[in-house]
Short mmCIF file of C-alpha atoms in Angstrom, two decimals:
data_model
loop_
_atom_site.label_atom_id
_atom_site.label_comp_id
_atom_site.label_asym_id
_atom_site.label_seq_id
_atom_site.Cartn_x
_atom_site.Cartn_y
_atom_site.Cartn_z
CA UNK A 853 -126.62 61.97 -10.46
CA UNK A 854 -125.40 65.72 -10.57
CA UNK A 855 -127.04 67.98 -8.53
CA UNK A 856 -128.83 70.54 -10.57
CA UNK A 857 -128.58 74.21 -10.47
CA UNK A 858 -131.16 76.88 -11.75
CA UNK A 859 -129.39 79.93 -13.40
CA UNK A 860 -130.54 83.20 -14.00
CA UNK A 861 -129.06 85.18 -17.41
CA UNK A 862 -128.46 89.05 -16.54
CA UNK A 863 -127.45 91.27 -19.24
CA UNK A 864 -128.70 89.15 -23.03
CA UNK A 865 -125.99 91.12 -25.27
CA UNK A 866 -124.23 89.46 -27.68
CA UNK A 867 -121.65 87.74 -25.50
CA UNK A 868 -124.57 86.46 -23.68
CA UNK A 869 -125.86 84.33 -26.74
CA UNK A 870 -122.64 82.07 -26.68
CA UNK A 871 -122.82 81.78 -22.51
CA UNK A 872 -125.94 81.22 -22.35
CA UNK A 873 -126.14 78.37 -25.15
CA UNK A 874 -122.84 76.96 -22.81
CA UNK A 875 -124.47 76.74 -19.53
CA UNK A 876 -128.07 75.62 -21.02
CA UNK A 877 -125.89 72.69 -22.51
CA UNK A 878 -124.84 71.91 -19.00
CA UNK A 879 -126.65 68.52 -17.94
CA UNK A 880 -126.38 70.13 -14.35
CA UNK A 881 -127.84 73.43 -15.08
CA UNK A 882 -131.49 74.50 -15.47
CA UNK A 883 -132.16 77.48 -16.68
CA UNK A 884 -134.80 79.63 -15.00
CA UNK A 885 -134.76 83.22 -16.29
CA UNK A 886 -133.48 85.96 -17.95
CA UNK A 887 -133.15 89.92 -17.11
CA UNK A 888 -131.84 92.97 -19.78
CA UNK A 889 -133.28 96.75 -19.45
CA UNK A 890 -133.55 96.28 -23.49
CA UNK A 891 -137.00 94.72 -23.96
CA UNK A 892 -135.68 93.04 -27.55
CA UNK A 893 -132.82 91.54 -25.95
CA UNK A 894 -134.87 90.41 -22.66
CA UNK A 895 -137.14 88.44 -25.32
CA UNK A 896 -134.58 87.42 -27.80
CA UNK A 897 -132.70 85.52 -24.36
CA UNK A 898 -136.46 84.49 -23.63
CA UNK A 899 -137.07 82.56 -26.90
CA UNK A 900 -133.31 80.96 -27.22
CA UNK A 901 -133.71 79.19 -23.68
CA UNK A 902 -137.08 78.51 -24.20
CA UNK A 903 -135.61 77.20 -27.91
CA UNK A 904 -133.24 75.07 -26.71
CA UNK A 905 -135.36 72.81 -24.00
CA UNK A 906 -137.86 72.73 -26.55
CA UNK A 907 -135.18 70.82 -28.83
CA UNK A 908 -134.32 68.86 -26.07
CA UNK A 909 -137.77 67.81 -25.45
CA UNK A 910 -137.41 68.55 -21.51
CA UNK A 911 -140.58 68.25 -19.49
CA UNK A 912 -139.23 69.60 -16.36
CA UNK A 913 -138.22 72.97 -18.09
CA UNK A 914 -141.86 75.79 -16.69
CA UNK A 915 -140.76 78.57 -18.68
CA UNK A 916 -138.52 81.19 -18.55
CA UNK A 917 -139.26 84.37 -16.38
CA UNK A 918 -137.74 87.81 -17.95
CA UNK A 919 -136.82 90.56 -15.58
CA UNK A 920 -135.98 94.12 -16.12
CA UNK A 921 -134.25 94.55 -12.96
CA UNK A 922 -131.56 92.34 -11.92
CA UNK A 923 -132.26 92.97 -8.35
CA UNK A 924 -136.09 91.19 -8.95
CA UNK A 925 -134.02 88.08 -11.00
CA UNK A 926 -131.67 87.96 -7.85
CA UNK A 927 -134.69 88.59 -5.45
CA UNK A 928 -136.49 84.81 -6.51
CA UNK A 929 -135.17 81.81 -4.00
CA UNK A 930 -135.27 79.07 -6.13
CA UNK A 931 -131.74 81.03 -8.28
CA UNK A 932 -128.70 79.15 -7.73
CA UNK A 933 -126.42 80.78 -9.48
CA UNK A 934 -126.32 83.89 -12.01
CA UNK A 935 -124.10 84.30 -15.21
CA UNK A 936 -123.69 88.16 -16.03
CA UNK A 937 -122.44 89.80 -18.94
CA UNK A 938 -124.10 93.66 -18.67
CA UNK A 939 -121.77 96.52 -19.60
CA UNK A 940 -117.93 97.13 -17.17
CA UNK A 941 -119.48 99.41 -15.09
CA UNK A 942 -122.22 97.30 -14.12
CA UNK A 943 -120.28 94.26 -13.17
CA UNK A 944 -119.37 95.37 -10.02
CA UNK A 945 -122.79 96.35 -8.71
CA UNK A 946 -124.65 93.43 -9.49
CA UNK A 947 -121.33 90.87 -8.51
CA UNK A 948 -122.02 91.98 -5.11
CA UNK A 949 -125.57 92.60 -5.03
CA UNK A 950 -125.82 88.65 -6.47
CA UNK A 951 -123.08 87.36 -3.49
CA UNK A 952 -125.17 89.20 -0.74
CA UNK A 953 -128.36 87.82 -2.24
CA UNK A 954 -126.92 83.91 -1.70
CA UNK A 955 -126.11 83.62 -5.83
CA UNK A 956 -122.81 81.97 -7.04
CA UNK A 957 -121.54 83.90 -10.03
CA UNK A 958 -119.61 84.04 -13.44
CA UNK A 959 -119.22 86.86 -14.52
CA UNK A 960 -117.49 88.02 -17.73
CA UNK A 961 -114.38 90.52 -17.60
CA UNK A 962 -113.07 92.89 -17.15
CA UNK A 963 -114.30 92.35 -13.46
CA UNK A 964 -114.57 95.30 -12.18
CA UNK A 965 -113.07 99.06 -13.45
CA UNK A 966 -111.19 99.29 -10.11
CA UNK A 967 -109.37 97.69 -7.67
CA UNK A 968 -111.40 99.24 -4.94
CA UNK A 969 -114.31 97.52 -6.96
CA UNK A 970 -112.26 94.62 -7.21
CA UNK A 971 -111.74 94.23 -3.16
CA UNK A 972 -115.34 95.54 -2.42
CA UNK A 973 -116.56 92.30 -5.04
CA UNK A 974 -114.03 90.24 -3.32
CA UNK A 975 -115.09 90.75 0.28
CA UNK A 976 -118.95 90.04 -0.53
CA UNK A 977 -117.76 87.05 -1.92
CA UNK A 978 -116.35 85.70 0.69
CA UNK A 979 -118.33 87.25 3.42
CA UNK A 980 -121.16 85.33 1.87
CA UNK A 981 -119.40 82.05 1.44
CA UNK A 982 -120.00 82.68 -2.78
CA UNK A 983 -118.23 80.75 -5.21
CA UNK A 984 -117.10 83.55 -7.98
CA UNK A 985 -115.53 82.86 -11.36
#
């Protein structure tokens, strides 16, 4: 039996549509939340997740929480990992915050905009013993 990992999705634009489908299709993943500053995108992400679990007829799905601020999603203790597909200039900030919040991380490229930011992300991931891809 595989351990279920609860996952939150941050940045619900076009790239996340495919990412979310891929992650939700894994039996070891349980989507629980989406976050975007744009209400339409946030609502689209929630609908995508809820439609996926409705089609799967998954009785264990408790609904999709929505957040405007990534820090609120990261504060949830029941989220194990996050998928981040925000605009590039947000990557390092959210990656570091996620590592410090104890979340494993899948982030879209580019990892960061500068070498300095990249080293800060690496340090946060190592200091908090997190998985980063």
